[in-house]
Every structure is written in structure tokens, then in C-alpha cells.
PDB file of C-alpha atoms in Angstrom:
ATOM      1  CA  UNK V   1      51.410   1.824  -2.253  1.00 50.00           C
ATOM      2  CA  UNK V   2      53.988  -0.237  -4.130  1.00 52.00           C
ATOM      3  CA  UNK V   3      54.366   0.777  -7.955  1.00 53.00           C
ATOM      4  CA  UNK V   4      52.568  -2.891  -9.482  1.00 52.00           C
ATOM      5  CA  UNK V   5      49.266  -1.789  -6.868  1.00 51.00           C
ATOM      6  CA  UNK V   6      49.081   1.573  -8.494  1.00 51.00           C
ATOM      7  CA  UNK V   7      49.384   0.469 -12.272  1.00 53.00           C
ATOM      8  CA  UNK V   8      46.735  -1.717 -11.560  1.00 49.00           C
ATOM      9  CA  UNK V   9      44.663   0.527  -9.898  1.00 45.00           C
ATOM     10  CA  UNK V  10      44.841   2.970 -12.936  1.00 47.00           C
ATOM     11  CA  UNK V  11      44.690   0.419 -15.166  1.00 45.00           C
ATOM     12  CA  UNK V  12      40.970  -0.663 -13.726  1.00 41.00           C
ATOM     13  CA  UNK V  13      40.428   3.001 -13.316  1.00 42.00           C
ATOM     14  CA  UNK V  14      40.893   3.408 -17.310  1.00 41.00           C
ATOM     15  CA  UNK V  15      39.279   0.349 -18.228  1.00 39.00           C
ATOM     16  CA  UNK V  16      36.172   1.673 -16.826  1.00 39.00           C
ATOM     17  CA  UNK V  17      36.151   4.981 -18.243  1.00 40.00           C
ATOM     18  CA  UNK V  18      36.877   3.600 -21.989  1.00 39.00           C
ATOM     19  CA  UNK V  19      34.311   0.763 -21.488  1.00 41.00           C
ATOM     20  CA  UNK V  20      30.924   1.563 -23.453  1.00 44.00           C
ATOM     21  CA  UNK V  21      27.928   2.121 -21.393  1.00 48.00           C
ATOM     22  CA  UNK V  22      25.730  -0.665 -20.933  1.00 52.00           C
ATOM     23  CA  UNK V  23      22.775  -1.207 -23.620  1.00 57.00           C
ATOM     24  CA  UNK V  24      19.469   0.732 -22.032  1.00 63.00           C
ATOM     25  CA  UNK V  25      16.931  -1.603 -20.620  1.00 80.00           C
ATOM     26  CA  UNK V  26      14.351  -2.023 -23.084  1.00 88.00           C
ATOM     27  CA  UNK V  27      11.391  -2.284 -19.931  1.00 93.00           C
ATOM     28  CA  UNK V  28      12.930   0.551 -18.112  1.00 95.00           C
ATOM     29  CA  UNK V  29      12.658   2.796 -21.670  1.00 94.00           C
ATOM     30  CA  UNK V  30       8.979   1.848 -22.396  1.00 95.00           C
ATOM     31  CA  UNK V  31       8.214   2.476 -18.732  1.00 96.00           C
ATOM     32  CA  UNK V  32       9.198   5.810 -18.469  1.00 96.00           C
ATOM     33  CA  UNK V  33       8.231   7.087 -22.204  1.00 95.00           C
ATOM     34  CA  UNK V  34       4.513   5.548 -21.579  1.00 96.00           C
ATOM     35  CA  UNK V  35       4.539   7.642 -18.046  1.00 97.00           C
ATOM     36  CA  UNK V  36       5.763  10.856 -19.956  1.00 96.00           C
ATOM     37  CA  UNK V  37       3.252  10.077 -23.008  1.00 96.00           C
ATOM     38  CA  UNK V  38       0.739   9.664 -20.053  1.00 97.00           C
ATOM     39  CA  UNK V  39       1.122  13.324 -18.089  1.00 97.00           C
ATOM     40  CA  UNK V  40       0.752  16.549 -18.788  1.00 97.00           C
ATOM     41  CA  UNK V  41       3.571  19.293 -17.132  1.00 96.00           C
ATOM     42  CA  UNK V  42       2.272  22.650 -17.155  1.00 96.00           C
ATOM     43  CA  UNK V  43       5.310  23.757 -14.718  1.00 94.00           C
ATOM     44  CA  UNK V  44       8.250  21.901 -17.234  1.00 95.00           C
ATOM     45  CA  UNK V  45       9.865  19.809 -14.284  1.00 94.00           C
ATOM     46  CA  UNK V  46      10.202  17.189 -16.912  1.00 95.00           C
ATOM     47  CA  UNK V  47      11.746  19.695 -19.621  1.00 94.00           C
ATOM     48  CA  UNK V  48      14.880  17.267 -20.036  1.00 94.00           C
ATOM     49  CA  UNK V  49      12.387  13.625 -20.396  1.00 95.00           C
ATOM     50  CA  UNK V  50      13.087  13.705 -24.068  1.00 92.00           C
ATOM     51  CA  UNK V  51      12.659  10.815 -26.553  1.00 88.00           C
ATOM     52  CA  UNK V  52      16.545  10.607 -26.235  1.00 88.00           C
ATOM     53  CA  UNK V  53      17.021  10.386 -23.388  1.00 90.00           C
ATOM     54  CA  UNK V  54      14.763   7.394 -22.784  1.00 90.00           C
ATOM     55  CA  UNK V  55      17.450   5.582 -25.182  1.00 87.00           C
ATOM     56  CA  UNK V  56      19.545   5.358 -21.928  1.00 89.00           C
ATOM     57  CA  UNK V  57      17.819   6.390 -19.072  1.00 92.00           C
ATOM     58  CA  UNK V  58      20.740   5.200 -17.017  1.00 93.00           C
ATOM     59  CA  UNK V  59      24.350   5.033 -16.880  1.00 90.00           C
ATOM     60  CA  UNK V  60      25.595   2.881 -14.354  1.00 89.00           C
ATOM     61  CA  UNK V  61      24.769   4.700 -11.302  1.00 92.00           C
ATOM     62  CA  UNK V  62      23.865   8.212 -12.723  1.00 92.00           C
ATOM     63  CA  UNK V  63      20.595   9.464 -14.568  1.00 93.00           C
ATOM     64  CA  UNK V  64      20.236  13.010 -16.380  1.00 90.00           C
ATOM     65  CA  UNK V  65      16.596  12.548 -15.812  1.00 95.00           C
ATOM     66  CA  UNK V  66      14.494  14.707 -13.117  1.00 95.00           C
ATOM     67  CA  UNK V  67      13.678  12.305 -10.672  1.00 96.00           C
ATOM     68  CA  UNK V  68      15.103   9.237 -11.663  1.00 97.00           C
ATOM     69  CA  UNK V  69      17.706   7.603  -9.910  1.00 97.00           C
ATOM     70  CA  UNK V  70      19.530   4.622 -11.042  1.00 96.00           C
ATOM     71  CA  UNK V  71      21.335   1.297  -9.226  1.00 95.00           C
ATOM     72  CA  UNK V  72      23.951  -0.901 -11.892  1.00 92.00           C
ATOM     73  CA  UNK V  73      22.186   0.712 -14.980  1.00 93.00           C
ATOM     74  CA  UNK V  74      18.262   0.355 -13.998  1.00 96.00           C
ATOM     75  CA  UNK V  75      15.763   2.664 -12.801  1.00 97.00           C
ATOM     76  CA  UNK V  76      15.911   2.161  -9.240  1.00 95.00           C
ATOM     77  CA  UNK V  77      13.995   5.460  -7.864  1.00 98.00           C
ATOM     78  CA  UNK V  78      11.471   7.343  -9.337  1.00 98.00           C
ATOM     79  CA  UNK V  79      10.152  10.507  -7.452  1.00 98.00           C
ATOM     80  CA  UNK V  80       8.187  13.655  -8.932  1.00 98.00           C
ATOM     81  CA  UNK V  81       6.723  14.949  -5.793  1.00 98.00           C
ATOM     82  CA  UNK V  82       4.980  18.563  -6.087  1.00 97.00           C
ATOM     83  CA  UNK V  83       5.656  19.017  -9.657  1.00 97.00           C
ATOM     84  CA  UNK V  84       1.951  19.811 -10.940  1.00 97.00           C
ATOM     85  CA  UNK V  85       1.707  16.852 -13.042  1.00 98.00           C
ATOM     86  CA  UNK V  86      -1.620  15.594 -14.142  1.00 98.00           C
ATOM     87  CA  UNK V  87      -2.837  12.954 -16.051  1.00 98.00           C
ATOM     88  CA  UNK V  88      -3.741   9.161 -15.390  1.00 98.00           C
ATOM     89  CA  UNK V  89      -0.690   6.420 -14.489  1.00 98.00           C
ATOM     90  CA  UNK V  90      -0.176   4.026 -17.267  1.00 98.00           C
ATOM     91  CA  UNK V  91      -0.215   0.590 -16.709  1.00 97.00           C
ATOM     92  CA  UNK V  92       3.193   0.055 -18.278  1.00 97.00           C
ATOM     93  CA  UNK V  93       4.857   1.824 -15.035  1.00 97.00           C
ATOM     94  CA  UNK V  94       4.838  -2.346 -14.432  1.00 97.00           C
ATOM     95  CA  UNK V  95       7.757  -2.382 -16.674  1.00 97.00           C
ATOM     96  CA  UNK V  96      10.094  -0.599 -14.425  1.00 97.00           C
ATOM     97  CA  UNK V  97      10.765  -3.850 -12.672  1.00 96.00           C
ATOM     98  CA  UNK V  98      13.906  -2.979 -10.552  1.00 97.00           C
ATOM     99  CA  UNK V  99      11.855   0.132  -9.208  1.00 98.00           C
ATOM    100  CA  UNK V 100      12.434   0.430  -4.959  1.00 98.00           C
ATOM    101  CA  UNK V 101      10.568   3.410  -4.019  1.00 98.00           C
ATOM    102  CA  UNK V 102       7.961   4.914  -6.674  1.00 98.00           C
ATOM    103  CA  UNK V 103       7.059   9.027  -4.973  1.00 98.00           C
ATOM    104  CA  UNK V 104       4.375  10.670  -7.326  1.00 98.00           C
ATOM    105  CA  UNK V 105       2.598  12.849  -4.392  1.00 98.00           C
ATOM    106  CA  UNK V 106       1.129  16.484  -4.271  1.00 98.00           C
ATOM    107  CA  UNK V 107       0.640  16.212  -7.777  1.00 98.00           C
ATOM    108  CA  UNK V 108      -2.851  16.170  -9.821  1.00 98.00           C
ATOM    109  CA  UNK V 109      -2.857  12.812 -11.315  1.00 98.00           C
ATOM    110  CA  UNK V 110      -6.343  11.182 -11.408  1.00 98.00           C
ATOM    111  CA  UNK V 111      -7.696   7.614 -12.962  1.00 98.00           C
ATOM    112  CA  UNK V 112      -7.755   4.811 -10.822  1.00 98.00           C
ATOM    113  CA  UNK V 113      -4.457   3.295  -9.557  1.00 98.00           C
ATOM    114  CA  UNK V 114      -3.319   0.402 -12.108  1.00 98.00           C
ATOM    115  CA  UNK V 115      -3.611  -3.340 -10.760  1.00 97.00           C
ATOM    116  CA  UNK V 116      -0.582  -3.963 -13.088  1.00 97.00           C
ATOM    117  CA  UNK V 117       1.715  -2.245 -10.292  1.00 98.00           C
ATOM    118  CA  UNK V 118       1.621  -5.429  -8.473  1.00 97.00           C
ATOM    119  CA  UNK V 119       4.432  -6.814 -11.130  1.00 97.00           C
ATOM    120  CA  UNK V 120       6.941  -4.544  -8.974  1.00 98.00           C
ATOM    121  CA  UNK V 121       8.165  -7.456  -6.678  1.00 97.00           C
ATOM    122  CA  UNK V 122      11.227  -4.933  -5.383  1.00 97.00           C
ATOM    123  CA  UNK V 123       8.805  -2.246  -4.400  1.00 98.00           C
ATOM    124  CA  UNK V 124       9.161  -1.089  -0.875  1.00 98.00           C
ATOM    125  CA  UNK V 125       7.608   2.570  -0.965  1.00 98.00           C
ATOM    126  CA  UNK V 126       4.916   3.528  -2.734  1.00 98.00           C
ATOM    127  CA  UNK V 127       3.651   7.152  -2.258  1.00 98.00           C
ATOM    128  CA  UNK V 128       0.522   8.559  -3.713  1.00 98.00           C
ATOM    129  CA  UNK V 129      -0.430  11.298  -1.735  1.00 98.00           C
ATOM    130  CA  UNK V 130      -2.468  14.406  -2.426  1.00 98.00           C
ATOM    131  CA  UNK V 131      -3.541  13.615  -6.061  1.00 98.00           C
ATOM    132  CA  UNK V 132      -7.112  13.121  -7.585  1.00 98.00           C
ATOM    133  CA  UNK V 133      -6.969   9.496  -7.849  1.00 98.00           C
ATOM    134  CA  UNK V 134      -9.970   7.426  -7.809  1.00 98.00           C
ATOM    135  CA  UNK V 135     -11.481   3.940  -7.389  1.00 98.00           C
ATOM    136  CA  UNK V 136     -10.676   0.997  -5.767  1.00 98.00           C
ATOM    137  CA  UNK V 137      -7.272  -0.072  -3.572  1.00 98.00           C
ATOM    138  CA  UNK V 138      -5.979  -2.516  -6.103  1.00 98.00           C
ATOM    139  CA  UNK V 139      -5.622  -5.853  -3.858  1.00 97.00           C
ATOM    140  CA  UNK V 140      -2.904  -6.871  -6.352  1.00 97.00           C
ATOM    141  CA  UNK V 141      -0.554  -4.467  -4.164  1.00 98.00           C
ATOM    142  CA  UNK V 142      -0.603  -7.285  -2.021  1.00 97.00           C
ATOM    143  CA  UNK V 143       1.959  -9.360  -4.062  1.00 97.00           C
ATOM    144  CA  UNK V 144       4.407  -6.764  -3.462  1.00 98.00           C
ATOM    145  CA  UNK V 145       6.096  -8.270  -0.875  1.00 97.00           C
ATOM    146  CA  UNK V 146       8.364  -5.829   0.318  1.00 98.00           C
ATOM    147  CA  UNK V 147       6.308  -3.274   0.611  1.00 98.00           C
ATOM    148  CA  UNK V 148       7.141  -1.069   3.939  1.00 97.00           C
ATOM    149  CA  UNK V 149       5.330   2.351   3.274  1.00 98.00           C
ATOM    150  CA  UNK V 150       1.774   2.206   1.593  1.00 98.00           C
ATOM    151  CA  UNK V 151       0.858   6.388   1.407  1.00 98.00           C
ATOM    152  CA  UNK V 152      -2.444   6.857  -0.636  1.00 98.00           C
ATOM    153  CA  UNK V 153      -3.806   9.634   1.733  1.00 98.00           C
ATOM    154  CA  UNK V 154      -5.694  12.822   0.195  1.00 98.00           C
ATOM    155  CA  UNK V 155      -7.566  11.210  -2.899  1.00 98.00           C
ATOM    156  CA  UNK V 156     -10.733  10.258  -4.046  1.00 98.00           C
ATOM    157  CA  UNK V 157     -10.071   6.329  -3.623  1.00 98.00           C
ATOM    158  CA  UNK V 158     -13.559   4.314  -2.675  1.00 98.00           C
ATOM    159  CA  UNK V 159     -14.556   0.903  -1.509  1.00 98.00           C
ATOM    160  CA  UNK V 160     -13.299  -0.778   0.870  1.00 98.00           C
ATOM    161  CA  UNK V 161      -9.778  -1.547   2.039  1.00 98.00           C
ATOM    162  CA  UNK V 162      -8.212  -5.025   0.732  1.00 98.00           C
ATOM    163  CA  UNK V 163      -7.975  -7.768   3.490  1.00 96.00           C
ATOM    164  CA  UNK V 164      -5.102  -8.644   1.953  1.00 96.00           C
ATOM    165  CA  UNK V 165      -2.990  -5.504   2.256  1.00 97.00           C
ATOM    166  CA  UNK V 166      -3.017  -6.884   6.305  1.00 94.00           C
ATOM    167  CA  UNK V 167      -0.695  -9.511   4.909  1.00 95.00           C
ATOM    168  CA  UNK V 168       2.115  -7.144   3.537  1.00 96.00           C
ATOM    169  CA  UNK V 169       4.299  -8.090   6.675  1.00 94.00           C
ATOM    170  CA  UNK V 170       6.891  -5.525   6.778  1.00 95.00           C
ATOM    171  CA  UNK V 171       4.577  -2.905   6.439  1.00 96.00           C
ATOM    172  CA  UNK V 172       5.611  -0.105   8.870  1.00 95.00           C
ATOM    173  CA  UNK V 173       3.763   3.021   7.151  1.00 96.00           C
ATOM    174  CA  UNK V 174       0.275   2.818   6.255  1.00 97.00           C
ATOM    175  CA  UNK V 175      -2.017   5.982   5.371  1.00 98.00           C
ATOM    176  CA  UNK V 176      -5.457   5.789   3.144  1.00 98.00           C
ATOM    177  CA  UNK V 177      -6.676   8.870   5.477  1.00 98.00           C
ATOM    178  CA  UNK V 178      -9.242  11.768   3.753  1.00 98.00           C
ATOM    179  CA  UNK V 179     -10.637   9.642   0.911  1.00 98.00           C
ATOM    180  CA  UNK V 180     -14.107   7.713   0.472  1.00 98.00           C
ATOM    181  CA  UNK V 181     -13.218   4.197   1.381  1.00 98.00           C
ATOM    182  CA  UNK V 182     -16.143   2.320   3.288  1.00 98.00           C
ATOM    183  CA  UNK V 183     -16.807  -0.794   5.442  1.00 97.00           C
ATOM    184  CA  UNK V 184     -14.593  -2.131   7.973  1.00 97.00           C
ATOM    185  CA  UNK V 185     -10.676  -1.930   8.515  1.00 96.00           C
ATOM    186  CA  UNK V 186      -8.967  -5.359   7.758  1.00 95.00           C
ATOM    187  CA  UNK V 187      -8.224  -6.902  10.896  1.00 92.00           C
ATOM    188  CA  UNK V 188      -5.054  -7.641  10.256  1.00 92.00           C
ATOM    189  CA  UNK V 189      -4.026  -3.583   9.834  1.00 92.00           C
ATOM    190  CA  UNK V 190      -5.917  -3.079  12.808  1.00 86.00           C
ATOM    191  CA  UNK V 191      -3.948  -4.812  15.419  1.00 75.00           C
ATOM    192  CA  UNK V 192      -0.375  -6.661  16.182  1.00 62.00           C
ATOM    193  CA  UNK V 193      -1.073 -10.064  16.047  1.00 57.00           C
ATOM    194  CA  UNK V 194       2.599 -10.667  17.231  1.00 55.00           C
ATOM    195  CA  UNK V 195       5.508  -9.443  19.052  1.00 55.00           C
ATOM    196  CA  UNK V 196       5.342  -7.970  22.593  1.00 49.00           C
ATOM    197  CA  UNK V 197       2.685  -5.005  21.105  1.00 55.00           C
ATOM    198  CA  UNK V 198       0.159  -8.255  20.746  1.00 56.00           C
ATOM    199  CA  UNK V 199      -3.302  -6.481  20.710  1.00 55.00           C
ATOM    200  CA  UNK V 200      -2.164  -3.150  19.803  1.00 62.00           C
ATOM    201  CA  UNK V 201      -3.002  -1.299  17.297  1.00 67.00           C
ATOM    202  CA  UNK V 202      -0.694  -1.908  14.342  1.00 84.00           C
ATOM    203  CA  UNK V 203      -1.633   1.945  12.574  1.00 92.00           C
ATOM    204  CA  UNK V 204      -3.562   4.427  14.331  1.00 92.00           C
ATOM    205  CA  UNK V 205      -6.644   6.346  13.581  1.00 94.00           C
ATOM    206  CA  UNK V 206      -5.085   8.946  11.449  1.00 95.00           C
ATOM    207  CA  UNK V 207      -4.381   6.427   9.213  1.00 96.00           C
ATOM    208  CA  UNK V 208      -8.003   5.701   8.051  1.00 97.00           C
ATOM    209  CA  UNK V 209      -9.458   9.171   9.448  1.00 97.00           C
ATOM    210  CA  UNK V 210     -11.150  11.259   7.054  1.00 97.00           C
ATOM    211  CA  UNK V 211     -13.121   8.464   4.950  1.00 98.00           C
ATOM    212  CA  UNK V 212     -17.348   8.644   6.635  1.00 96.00           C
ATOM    213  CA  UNK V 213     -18.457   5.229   5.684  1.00 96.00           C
ATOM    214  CA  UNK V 214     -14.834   3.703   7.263  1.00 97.00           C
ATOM    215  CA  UNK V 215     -15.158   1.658  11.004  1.00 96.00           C
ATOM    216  CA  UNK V 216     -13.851  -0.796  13.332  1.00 94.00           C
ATOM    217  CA  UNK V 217     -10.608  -0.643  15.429  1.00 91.00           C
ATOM    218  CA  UNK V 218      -9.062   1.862  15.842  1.00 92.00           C
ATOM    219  CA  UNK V 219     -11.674   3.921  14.210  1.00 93.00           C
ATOM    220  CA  UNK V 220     -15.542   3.895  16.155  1.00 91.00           C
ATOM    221  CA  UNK V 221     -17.521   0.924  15.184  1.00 91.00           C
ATOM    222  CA  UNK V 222     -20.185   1.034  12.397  1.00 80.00           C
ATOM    223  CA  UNK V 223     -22.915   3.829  13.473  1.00 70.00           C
ATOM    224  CA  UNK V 224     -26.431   3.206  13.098  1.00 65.00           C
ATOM    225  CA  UNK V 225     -27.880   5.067   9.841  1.00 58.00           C
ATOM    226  CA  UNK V 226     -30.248   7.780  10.953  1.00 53.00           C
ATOM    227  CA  UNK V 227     -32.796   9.150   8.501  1.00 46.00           C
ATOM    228  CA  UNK V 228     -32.444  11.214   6.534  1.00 52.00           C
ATOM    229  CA  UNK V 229     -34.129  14.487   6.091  1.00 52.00           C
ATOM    230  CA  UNK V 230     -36.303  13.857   2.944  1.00 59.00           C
ATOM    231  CA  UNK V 231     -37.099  10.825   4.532  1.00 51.00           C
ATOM    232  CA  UNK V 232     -38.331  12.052   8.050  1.00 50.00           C
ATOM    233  CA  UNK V 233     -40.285  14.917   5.799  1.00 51.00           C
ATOM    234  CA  UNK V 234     -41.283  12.235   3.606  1.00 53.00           C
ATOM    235  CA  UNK V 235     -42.922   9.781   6.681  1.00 53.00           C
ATOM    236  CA  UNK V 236     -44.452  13.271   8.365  1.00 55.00           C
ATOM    237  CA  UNK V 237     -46.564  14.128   5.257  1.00 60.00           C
ATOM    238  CA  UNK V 238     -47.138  10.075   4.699  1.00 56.00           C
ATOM    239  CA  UNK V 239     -48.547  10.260   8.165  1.00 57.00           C
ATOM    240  CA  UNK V 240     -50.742  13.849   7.942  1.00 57.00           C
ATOM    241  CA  UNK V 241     -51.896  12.212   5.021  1.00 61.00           C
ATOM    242  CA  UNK V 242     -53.452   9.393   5.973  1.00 61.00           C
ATOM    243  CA  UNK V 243     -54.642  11.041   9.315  1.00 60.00           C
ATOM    244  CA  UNK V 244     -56.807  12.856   6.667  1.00 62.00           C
ATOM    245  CA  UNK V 245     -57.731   9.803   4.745  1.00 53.00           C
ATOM    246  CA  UNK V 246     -58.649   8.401   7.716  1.00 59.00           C
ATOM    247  CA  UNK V 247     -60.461  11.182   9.165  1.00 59.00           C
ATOM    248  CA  UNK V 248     -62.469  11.635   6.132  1.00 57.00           C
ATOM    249  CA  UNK V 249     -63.408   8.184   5.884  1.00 63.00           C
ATOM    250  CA  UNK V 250     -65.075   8.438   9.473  1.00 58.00           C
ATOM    251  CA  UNK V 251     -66.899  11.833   8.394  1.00 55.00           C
ATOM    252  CA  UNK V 252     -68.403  10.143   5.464  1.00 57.00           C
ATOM    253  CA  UNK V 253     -69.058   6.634   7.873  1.00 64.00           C
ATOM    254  CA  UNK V 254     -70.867   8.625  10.441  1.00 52.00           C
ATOM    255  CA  UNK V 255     -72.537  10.562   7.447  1.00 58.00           C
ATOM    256  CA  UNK V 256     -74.194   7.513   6.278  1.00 67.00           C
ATOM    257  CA  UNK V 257     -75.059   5.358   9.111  1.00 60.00           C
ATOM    258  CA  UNK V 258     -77.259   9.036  10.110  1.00 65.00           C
ATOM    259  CA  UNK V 259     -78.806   9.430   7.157  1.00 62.00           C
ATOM    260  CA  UNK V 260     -80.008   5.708   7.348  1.00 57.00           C
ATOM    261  CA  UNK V 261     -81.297   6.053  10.800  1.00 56.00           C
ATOM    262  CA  UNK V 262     -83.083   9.166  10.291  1.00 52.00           C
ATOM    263  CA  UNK V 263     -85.005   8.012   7.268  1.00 52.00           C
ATOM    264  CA  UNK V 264     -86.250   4.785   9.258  1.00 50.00           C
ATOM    265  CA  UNK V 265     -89.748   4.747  10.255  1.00 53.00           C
ATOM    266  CA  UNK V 266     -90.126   4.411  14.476  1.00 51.00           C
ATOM    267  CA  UNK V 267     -92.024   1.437  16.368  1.00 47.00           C
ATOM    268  CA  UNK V 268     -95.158   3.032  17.043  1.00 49.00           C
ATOM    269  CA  UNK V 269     -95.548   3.536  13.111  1.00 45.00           C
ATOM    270  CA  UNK V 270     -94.945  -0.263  12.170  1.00 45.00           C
ATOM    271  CA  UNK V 271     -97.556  -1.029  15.595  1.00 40.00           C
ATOM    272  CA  UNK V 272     -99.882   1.226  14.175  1.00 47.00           C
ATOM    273  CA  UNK V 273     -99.636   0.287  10.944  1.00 47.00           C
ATOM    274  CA  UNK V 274     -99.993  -3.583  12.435  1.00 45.00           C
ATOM    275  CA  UNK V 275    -103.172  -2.835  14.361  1.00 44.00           C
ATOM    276  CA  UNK V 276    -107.055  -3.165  12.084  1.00 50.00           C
ATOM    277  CA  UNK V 277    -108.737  -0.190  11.839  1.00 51.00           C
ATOM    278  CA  UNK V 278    -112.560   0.178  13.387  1.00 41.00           C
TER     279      UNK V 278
END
């Protein structure tokens, strides 16, 4: 390397070293202090999130958070899988806009998931597996375009699945199994509409196992609802019951109509009674 290539080299090389960091995003700061606010940590894996350090959660490339990695001096990554956390996810995770990949499983978070997630346009994974979380499958997920993993199995989540989630295009990982969702599976997360696979199933049945009042393809189609016990007990004793009514009412019929004949008098009284005496 000639001698005017290396004294620029560590001239750049010095330049960035002496620069001052870049000014904290003011989003990125009020979405990770509202998260922290939000959750409690009985196992201290976030011992070092510290009113401080939300100041300047990044550096350029490099984070001293747990969990949080950074890309050009924004939270990029966030992932606290396994760490024990509870608590309900604040709304102001939104504000995290340059998030990529958001990993809160096997934790014990609960509260519905917030419809304000759908302001992370750069999303691509979202994983929130094995938590408490209930409620509905915001269908405001669906304006996260680049969405390619979609993990929500192992909660409490009910209702039905958004049609619109079968729009998410690049979607290649999709799991809502072992929750309480109900009706039918979108068609369009059912099967390949294009492509060579045309037909076949786009995510199989262990995606959307696990959830009773779930059907359609590839899952069984809807069963027929059977009675239920209390209500087959409930139709026998309706049915004993007014065997007896019944019953009695035809005692008490034949009761009368014998009483009446017996206390009519015969045809040879009303003849005799007809005919004069001599």
C-alpha cells in the first residue's frame, strides 16, 4: 500500500473514532423505556435496561442492552426469548419503527396483542410464542408488509383468524397452533394460489392444530355439534315428564267418562218409566 493510501486510511480510521456518537432516537428511547415500564423481571435478564441507558440505546452498530441489536444507530432487533418476563406489551413498542425481527417467546406476558404493532412497516419476524396472551389476532398485522414469520403458537388468543393475514405475501412461517381461535382458516393461508404448488396447502395442520372450534383445509371441516350432556339429561327428564303428564291425564279421562256412565239410568228404566201404570 503506497504511503498517501495509508494516511488516508488512518486518517478516516481516526475521524471515526473522535466523531461524537449520533443523538439517540427519540422513538427508539420511548419504545424501549415504555416496554421496560411495562414488564416485570423476576430473573434480572434486563438488570442493565436502566433509565441511562435508554439515552442512547445505540451506538452505531453496537448496543449494551440485553437483547437489543442495532443497524446505523436504531434498534434493529429486539429478542428476550425465555427470560421469565411478564406483564402486558405496550402499545408504544410502535415506536421502534426500524425494528426487523421483534422475539418475545417462552416468556409470561399476557394482555391482548396491540393493533398499534401494525406501524412496524420493516417487520419481517414476529415471534410470540409460549406466553399468556389473549384476545383477538389484530388484522392490522396485515399492513406489515414484509412480514415472513408470523409465530403466535401456545397462547390464549380467540376468535377467528384475519382473512387478511392470507394477503401477507412473503409469508413463509405461519403458526397460531394450541390456542382458542374458532371458525374457518382464511382461504388464502390454506392453499397456494400460485406457483407450481397451485392447490397445495400453503401451511400445514400443525399450524392451526390445537385450537377445537378451528376448521377447513387443511384442518377437518366444521363437525356437527352434538349435545351436550345436560342437554340429553335435560330432554330425557322433559320426556319422562310429560309421559307422566300425559299418562295422568288419561287416568283422570277414563276416571270421568266411568263415573258418568255408571251413574246413568239404563233403557228399560226410561221405558218403564214411559209406560201408564194400571
Amino acid at each position: 500500500m503506497s504511503r498517501p493510501a495509508h494516511h488516508h486510511l488512518l486518517l478516516l480510521a481516526a475521524a471515526l473514532l473522535l466523531s461524537p456518537p449520533c443523538a439517540a432516537d427519540p422513538d427508539d428511547e420511548r419504545c424501549l423505556s415504555s416496554l421496560h415500564r411495562s414488564l416485570s423481571d423476576p430473573s434480572g435478564g434486563l438488570r442493565n435496561w436502566t433509565s441511562s441507558s435508554f439515552a442512547a440505546p445505540c451506538v452505531g452498530f453496537i448496543s449494551n442492552l440485553q437483547g437489543v441489536t442495532c443497524n446505523n444507530g436504531r434498534v434493529y432487533k429486539l429478542a428476550l426469548p425465555g427470560l421469565s418476563l411478564a406483564g402486558a406489551l405496550p402499545p408504544e413498542l410502535s415506536n421502534c419503527t426500524n425494528l426487523q425481527s421483534l422475539d418475545l417467546s417462552a416468556n409470561a406476558l399476557s394482555g391482548p396483542i396491540p393493533a398499534a404493532l401494525s406501524a412496524l412497516l420493516n417487520l419481517a419476524v414476529l415471534n410470540l410464542s409460549a406466553n399468556a396472551l389473549s384476545g383477538a389476532i389484530p388484522r392490522d398485522l396485515a399492513a406489515c408488509a414484509y412480514l415472513n414469520v408470523i409465530d403466535l403458537h401456545a397462547n390464549r388468543l380467540s376468535g377467528p383468524i384475519p382473512d387478511e393475514l392470507g394477503l401477507l405475501v412473503r409469508l413463509s412461517t405461519f403458526d397460531v397452533s394450541d390456542n382458542r381461535l374458532s371458525g374457518p382458516i382464511p382461504a388464502l393461508l390454506a392453499n397456494r394460489t400460485t406457483g407450481a404448488a397451485a392447490g397445495a396447502a400453503r401451511f400445514n395442520a400443525s399450524s392451526f392444530a390445537g385450537n377445537r372450534d378451528l376448521y377447513g383445509y387443511p384442518l377437518p371441516p366444521m363437525r356437527p355439534r352434538g349435545l351436550s350432556v345436560l342437554a340429553i339429561v335435560g330432554i330425557g327428564l322433559g320426556s319422562g315428564l310429560l309421559s307422566l303428564v300425559l299418562s295422568f291425564s288419561a287416568v283422570c279421562l277414563w276416571l270421568r267418562a266411568t263415573d258418568r256412565t255408571a251413574t246413568m239410568p239404563g233403557d228399560d228404566a226410561k221405558i218403564s218409566h214411559l209406560m201408564p201404570d194400571y
